[in-house]
Coordinates of C-alpha atoms in Angstrom, one line a residue:
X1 CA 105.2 113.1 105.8
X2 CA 109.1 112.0 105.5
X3 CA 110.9 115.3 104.0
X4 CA 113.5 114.2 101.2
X5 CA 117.6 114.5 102.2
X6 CA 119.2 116.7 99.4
X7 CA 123.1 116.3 99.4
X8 CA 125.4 118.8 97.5
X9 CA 129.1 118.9 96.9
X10 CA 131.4 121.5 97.1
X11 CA 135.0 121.8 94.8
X12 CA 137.5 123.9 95.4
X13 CA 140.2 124.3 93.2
X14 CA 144.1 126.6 93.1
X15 CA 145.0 129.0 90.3
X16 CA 148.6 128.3 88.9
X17 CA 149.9 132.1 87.0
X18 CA 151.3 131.2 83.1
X19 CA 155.2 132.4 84.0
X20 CA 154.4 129.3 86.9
X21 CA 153.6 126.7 84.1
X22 CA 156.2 127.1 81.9
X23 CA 159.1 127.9 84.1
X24 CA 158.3 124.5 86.2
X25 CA 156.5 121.9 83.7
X26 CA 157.3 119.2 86.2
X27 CA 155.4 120.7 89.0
X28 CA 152.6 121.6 86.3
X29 CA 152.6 117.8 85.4
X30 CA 152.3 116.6 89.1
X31 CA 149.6 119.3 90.0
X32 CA 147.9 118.7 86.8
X33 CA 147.6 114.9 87.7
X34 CA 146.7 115.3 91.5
X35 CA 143.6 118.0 90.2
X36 CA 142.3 115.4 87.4
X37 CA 142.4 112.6 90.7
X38 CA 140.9 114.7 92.9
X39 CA 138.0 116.0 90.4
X40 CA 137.3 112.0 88.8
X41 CA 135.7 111.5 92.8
X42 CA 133.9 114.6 92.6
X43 CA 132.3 114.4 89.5
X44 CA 131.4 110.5 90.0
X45 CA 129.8 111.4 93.2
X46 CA 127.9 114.5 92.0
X47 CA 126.0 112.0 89.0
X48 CA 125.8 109.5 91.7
X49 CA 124.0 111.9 94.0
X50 CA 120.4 111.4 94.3
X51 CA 118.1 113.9 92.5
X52 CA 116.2 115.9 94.9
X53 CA 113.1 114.8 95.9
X54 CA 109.6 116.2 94.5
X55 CA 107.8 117.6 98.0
X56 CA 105.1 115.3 99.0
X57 CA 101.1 116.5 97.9
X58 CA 99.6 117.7 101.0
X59 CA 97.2 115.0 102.3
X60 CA 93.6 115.9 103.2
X61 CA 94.2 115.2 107.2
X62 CA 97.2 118.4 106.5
X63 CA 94.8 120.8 104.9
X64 CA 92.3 120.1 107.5
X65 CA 94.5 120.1 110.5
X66 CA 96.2 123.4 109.1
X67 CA 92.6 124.9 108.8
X68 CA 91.4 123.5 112.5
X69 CA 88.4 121.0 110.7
X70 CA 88.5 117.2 112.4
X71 CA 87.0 114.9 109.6
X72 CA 86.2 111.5 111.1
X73 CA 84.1 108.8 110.3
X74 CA 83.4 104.9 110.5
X75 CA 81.1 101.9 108.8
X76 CA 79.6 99.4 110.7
X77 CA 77.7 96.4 109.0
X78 CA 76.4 93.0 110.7
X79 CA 74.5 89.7 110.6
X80 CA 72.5 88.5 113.4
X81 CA 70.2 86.2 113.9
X82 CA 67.1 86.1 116.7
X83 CA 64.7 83.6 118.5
X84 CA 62.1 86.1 117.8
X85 CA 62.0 89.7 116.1
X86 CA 64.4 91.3 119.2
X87 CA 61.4 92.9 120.8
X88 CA 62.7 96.0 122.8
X89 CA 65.7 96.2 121.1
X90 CA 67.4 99.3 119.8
X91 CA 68.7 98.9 116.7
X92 CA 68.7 95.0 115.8
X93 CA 65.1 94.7 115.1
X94 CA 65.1 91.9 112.4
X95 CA 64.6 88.0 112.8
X96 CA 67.5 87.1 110.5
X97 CA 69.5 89.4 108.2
X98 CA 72.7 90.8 107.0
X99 CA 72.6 94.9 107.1
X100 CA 74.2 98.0 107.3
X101 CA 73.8 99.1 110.8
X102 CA 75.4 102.9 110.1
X103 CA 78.0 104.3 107.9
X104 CA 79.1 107.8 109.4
X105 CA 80.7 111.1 108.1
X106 CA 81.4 113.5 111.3
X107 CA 83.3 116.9 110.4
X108 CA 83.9 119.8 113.0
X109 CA 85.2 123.1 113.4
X110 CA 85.6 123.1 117.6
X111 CA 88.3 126.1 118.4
X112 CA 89.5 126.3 122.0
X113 CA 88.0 130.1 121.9
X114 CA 85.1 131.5 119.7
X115 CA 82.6 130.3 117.3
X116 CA 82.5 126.5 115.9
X117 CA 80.4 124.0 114.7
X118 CA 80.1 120.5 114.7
X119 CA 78.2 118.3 111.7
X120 CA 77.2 114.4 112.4
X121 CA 75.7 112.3 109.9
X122 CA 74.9 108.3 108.8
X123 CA 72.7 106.5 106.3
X124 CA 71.9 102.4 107.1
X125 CA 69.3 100.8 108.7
X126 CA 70.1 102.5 112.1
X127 CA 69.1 106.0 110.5
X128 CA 65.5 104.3 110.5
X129 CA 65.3 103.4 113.7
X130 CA 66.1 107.4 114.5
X131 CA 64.1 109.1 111.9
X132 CA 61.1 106.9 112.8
X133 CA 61.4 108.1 116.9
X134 CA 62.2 111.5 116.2
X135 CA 59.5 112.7 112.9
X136 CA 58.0 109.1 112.5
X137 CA 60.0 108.9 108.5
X138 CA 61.6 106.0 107.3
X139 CA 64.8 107.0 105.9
X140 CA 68.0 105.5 106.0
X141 CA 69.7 109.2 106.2
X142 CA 69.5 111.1 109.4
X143 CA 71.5 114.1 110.4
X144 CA 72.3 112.6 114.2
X145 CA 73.8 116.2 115.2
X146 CA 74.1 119.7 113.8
X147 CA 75.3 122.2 115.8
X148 CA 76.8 125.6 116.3
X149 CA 79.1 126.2 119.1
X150 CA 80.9 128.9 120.6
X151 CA 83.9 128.4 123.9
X152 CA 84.8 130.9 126.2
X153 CA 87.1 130.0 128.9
X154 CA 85.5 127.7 130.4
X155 CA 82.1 128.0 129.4
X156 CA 80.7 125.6 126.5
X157 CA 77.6 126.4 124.6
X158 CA 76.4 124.5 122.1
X159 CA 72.8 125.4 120.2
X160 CA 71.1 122.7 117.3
X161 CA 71.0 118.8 117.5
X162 CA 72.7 116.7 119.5
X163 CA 72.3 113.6 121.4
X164 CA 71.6 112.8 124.8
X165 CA 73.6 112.9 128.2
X166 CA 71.4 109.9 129.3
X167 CA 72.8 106.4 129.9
X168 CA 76.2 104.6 129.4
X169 CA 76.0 103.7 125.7
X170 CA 75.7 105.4 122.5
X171 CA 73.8 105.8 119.0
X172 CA 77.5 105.5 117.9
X173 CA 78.8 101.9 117.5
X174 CA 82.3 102.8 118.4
X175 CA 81.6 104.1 121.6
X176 CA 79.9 101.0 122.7
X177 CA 81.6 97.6 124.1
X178 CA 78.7 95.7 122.8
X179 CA 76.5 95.1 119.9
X180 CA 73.1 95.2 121.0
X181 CA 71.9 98.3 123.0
X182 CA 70.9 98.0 126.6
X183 CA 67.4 97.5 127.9
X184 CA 67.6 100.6 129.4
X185 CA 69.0 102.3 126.0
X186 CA 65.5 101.5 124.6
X187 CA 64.0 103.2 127.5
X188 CA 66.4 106.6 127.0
X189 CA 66.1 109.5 124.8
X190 CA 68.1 109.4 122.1
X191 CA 68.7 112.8 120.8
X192 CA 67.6 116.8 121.8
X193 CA 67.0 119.6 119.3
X194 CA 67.6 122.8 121.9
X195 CA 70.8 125.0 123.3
X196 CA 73.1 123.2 126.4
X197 CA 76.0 124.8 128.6
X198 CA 78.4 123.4 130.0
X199 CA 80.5 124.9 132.6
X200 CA 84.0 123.0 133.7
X201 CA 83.9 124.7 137.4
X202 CA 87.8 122.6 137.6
X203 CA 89.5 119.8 136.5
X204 CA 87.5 117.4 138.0
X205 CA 83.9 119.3 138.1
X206 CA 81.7 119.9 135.4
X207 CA 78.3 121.5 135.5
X208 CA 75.6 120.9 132.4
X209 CA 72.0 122.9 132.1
X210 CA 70.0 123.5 129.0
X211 CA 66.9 123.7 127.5
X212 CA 65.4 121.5 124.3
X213 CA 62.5 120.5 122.8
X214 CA 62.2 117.2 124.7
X215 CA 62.7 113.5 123.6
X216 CA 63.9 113.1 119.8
X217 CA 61.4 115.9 118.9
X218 CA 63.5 117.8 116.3
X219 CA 60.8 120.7 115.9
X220 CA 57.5 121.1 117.8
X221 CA 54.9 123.7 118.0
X222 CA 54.0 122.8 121.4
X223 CA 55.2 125.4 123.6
X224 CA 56.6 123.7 127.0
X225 CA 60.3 122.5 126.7
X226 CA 62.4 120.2 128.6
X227 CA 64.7 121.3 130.9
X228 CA 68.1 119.5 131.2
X229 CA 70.7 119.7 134.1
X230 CA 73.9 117.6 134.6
X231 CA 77.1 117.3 136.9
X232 CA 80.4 115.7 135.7
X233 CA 82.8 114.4 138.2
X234 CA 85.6 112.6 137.7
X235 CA 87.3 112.9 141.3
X236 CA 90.6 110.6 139.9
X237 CA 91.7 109.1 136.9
X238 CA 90.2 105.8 137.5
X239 CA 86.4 107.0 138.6
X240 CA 83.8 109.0 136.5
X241 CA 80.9 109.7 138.0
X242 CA 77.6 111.2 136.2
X243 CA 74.0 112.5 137.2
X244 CA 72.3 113.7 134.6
X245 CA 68.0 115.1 134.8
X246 CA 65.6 115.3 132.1
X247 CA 62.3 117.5 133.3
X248 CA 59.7 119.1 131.0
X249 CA 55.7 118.6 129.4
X250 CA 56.0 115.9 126.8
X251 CA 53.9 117.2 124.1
X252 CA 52.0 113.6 123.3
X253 CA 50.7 112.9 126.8
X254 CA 50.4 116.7 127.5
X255 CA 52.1 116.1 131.0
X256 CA 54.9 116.2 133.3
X257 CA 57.6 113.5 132.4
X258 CA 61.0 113.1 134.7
X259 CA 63.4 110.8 133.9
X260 CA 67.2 110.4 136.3
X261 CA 70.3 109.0 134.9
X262 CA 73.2 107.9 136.9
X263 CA 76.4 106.3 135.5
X264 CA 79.4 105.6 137.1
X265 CA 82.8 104.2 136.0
X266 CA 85.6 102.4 137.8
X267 CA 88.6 101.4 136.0
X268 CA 90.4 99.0 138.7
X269 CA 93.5 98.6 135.3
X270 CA 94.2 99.8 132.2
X271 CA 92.9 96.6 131.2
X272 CA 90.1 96.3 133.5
X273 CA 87.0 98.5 134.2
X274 CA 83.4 98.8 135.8
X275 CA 80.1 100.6 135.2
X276 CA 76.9 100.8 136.6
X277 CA 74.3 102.4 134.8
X278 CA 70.3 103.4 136.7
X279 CA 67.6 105.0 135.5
X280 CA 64.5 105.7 137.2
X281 CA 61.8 107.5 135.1
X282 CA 58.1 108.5 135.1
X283 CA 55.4 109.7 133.2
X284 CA 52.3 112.0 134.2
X285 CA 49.1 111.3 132.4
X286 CA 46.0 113.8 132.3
X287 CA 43.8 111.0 133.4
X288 CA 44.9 107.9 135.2
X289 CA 47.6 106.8 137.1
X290 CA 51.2 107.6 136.5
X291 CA 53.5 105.8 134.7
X292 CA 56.9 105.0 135.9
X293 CA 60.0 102.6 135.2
X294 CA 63.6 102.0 136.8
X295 CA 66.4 99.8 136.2
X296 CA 69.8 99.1 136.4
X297 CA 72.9 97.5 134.2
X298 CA 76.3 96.5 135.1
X299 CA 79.0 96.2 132.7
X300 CA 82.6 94.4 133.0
X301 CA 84.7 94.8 130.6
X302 CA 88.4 93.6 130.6
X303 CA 91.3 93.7 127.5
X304 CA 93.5 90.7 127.4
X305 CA 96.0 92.5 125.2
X306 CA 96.3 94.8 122.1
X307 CA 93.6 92.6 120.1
X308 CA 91.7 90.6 122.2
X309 CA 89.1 91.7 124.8
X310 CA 85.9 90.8 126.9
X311 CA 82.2 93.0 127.6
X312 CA 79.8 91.3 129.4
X313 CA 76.8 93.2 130.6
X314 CA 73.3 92.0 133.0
X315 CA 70.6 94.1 133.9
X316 CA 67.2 94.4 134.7
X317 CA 64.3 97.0 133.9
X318 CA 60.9 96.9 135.8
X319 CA 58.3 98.8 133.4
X320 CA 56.2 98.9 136.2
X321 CA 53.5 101.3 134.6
X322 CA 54.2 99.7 130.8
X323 CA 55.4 103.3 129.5
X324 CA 58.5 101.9 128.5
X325 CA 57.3 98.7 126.9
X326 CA 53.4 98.9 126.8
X327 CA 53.0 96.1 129.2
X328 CA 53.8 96.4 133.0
X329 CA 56.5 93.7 133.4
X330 CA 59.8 92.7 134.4
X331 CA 62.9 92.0 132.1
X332 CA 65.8 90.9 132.7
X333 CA 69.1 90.7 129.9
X334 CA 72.6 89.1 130.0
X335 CA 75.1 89.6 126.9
X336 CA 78.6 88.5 126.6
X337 CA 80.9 90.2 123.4
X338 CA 84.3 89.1 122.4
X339 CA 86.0 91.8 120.2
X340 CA 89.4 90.7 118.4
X341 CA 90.9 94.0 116.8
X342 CA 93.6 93.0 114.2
X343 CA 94.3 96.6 113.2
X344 CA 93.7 100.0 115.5
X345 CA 91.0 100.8 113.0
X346 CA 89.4 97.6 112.7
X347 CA 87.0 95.4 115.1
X348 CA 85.2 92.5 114.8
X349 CA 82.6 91.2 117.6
X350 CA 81.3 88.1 117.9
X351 CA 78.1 88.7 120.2
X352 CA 75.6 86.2 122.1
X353 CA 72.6 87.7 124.6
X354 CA 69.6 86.5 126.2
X355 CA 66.2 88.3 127.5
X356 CA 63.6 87.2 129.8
X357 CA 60.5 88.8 130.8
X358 CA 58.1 87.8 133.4
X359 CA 55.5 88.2 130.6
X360 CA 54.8 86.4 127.6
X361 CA 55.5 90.0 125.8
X362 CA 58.8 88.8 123.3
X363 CA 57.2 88.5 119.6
X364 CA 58.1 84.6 118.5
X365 CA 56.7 84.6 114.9
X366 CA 55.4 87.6 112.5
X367 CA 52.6 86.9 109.5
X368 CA 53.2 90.0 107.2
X369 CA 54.0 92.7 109.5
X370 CA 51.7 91.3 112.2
X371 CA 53.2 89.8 115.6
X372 CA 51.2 86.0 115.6
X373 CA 52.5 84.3 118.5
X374 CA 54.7 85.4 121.8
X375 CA 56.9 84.0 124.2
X376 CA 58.4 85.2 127.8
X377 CA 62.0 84.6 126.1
X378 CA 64.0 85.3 123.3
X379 CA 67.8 85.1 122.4
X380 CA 70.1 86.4 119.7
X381 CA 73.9 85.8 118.3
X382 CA 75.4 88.5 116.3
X383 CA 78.2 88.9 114.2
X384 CA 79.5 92.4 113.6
X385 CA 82.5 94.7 111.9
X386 CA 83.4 98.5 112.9
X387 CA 85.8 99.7 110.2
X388 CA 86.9 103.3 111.6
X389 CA 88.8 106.6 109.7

């Protein structure tokens, strides 16, 4: 907000007594004529002088920055078109559509000391995929977090829903370099219901414990919980390194399941960086064997200027007991993005990726709702927009 300039003007002006006027008419004459010349400036320029201006309406980013509140949110929408029906994919689930992947209000009351909360929500076809894993529902809404939090020093504790720690990508779009989500994203939790800490022993060191409910399990009557544990480290400015446990009964296989996320980030430029993502996880089973999984994605990811930039990710996940993907096999993905950003709150992102799989597991063609034929393959260009406020 530009404040308005507000100029005033000042006259000053000599008192003559009446014995001085009429005993020196020629001086009265002269004076008389210089005040009139002097005053004819004075007068032009005070109803040439600008009115003052009205003071600009407080704008809703004021009144919430004067009351501590961060309102922020985004829409993202896409078209994409697939091989098959992106089998163990995330999000883009369809053969061949135009959707609305999420539109997103996030508003939070986060003070450096005391109490706070924090409020997360979308509606679009994303919100399905979420509803469906945590309560099995099919909405498009979903309340993504919702949480009360409360700072001390430098002690974090949050307590509600929130997502998870695990992995190098995001539920949000704008905190992703791609379009699709990772391989290994479909084999992640995706959000906790439960309380988490989070202790910044220094600069560089942060330490994370807490307990939840478990894997997208927003309410449960079962009575075991997960246990979560975490350390942050970011020894310079161009390395971040994470390791991040999950460890707790999951309450549909009534047994142990442990899951190990590592992800570490190297930024070699401002313009370019490097990440390596692993996760190794496994699942206990009353009877039979266990079930376990591992794999690991790298990530490239380089800006050619203000507008322009380049993602390209590979990686490979062994489901060696089929608990991620119900069959024991190997898969492998590439995917290559171009983002062009015309505006700081705009991005498009032109996106092309291929999958394999050792096993003819990749659903080719769909009768109704049911998968008719498979292949070991499947590919998939996308097309999408990220319009942030």
């Amino acid at each position: 907000m530009w404040p308005g300039l507000v100029e005033t003007i000042h006259e000053k002006g000599a008192d003559m007594t009446y014995q001085d006027k009429h005993n020196a008419p020629s001086a009265c004459v002269a004076v008389t004529a210089a005040a009139l010349a002097l005053a004819a400036p004075a007068v032009g320029a005070a109803e040439e002088a600008p009115a003052a201006a009205k003071p600009a309406a407080a704008s809703l980013a004021d009144v919430l920055g004067a009351s501590n509140l961060t309102l922020t949110g985004y829409v993202a929408a896409s078209y994409y078109h697939s091989s098959g029906y992106n089998s163990f994919h995330e999000f883009d689930t369809k053969h061949d559509t135009f959707q609305l992947d999420q539109g997103a209000i996030q508003i939070g009351y986060q003070p450096k000391e005391g109490f706070g909360a924090f409020a997360d929500v979308l509606v679009g076809e994303d919100g399905r995929i979420l509803n469906g894993s945590e309560n099995g529902t099919d909405s498009q809404f979903n309340a993504r977090q919702v949480y009360l939090q409360y700072v001390s020093g430098p002690l974090t504790l949050i307590g509600g829903k929130f997502t998870t720690l695990a992995g190098a990508e995001y539920s949000n779009p704008t905190s992703n370099t791609n379009f699709s989500r990772s391989l290994l994203f479909f084999a992640e939790p995706l959000t906790h219901t439960g309380v988490r800490a989070t202790w910044a022993a220094s600069d560089v060191l942060s330490l994370i414990a807490g307990v939840n409910n478990g894997w997208n399990t927003t309410s449960t009557s079962y009575g075991s919980k997960t246990a979560e544990l975490g350390v942050a480290f970011t020894p310079t400015k161009q390395l971040a390194l994470n390791l991040l446990g999950y460890f707790g009964k999951d309450p549909v296989y009534d047994a142990e399941r442990s899951f190990v996320d590592f992800v570490g980030t190297y930024s070699l430029t401002d313009a370019l960086s490097f990440t390596l993502s692993y996760d190794w996880g496994k699942q206990q089973q009353q009877a039979g064997p266990d079930l376990d999984w591992d794999g690991v994605a790298g990530y490239i990811n380089y800006a050619f200027n203000g507008q322009w930039r380049l993602s390209v990710r590979a990686e490979y996940l062994h489901d060696k007991g089929g608990f991620v993907t119900g069959t024991e096999q190997k898969l492998k993905e590439g995917t290559v993005t171009v983002g062009f950003a015309p505006l700081k709150s705009f991005e498009l992102r032109l996106e092309g990726r291929y999958d394999k799989s050792d096993q003819p597991t990749f659903v080719k063609t769909v009768t109704g709702t049911t998968p008719q034929t498979f292949d070991d393959h499947q590919s998939e260009i996308a097309l999408q927009g990220v319009y942030k406020f």
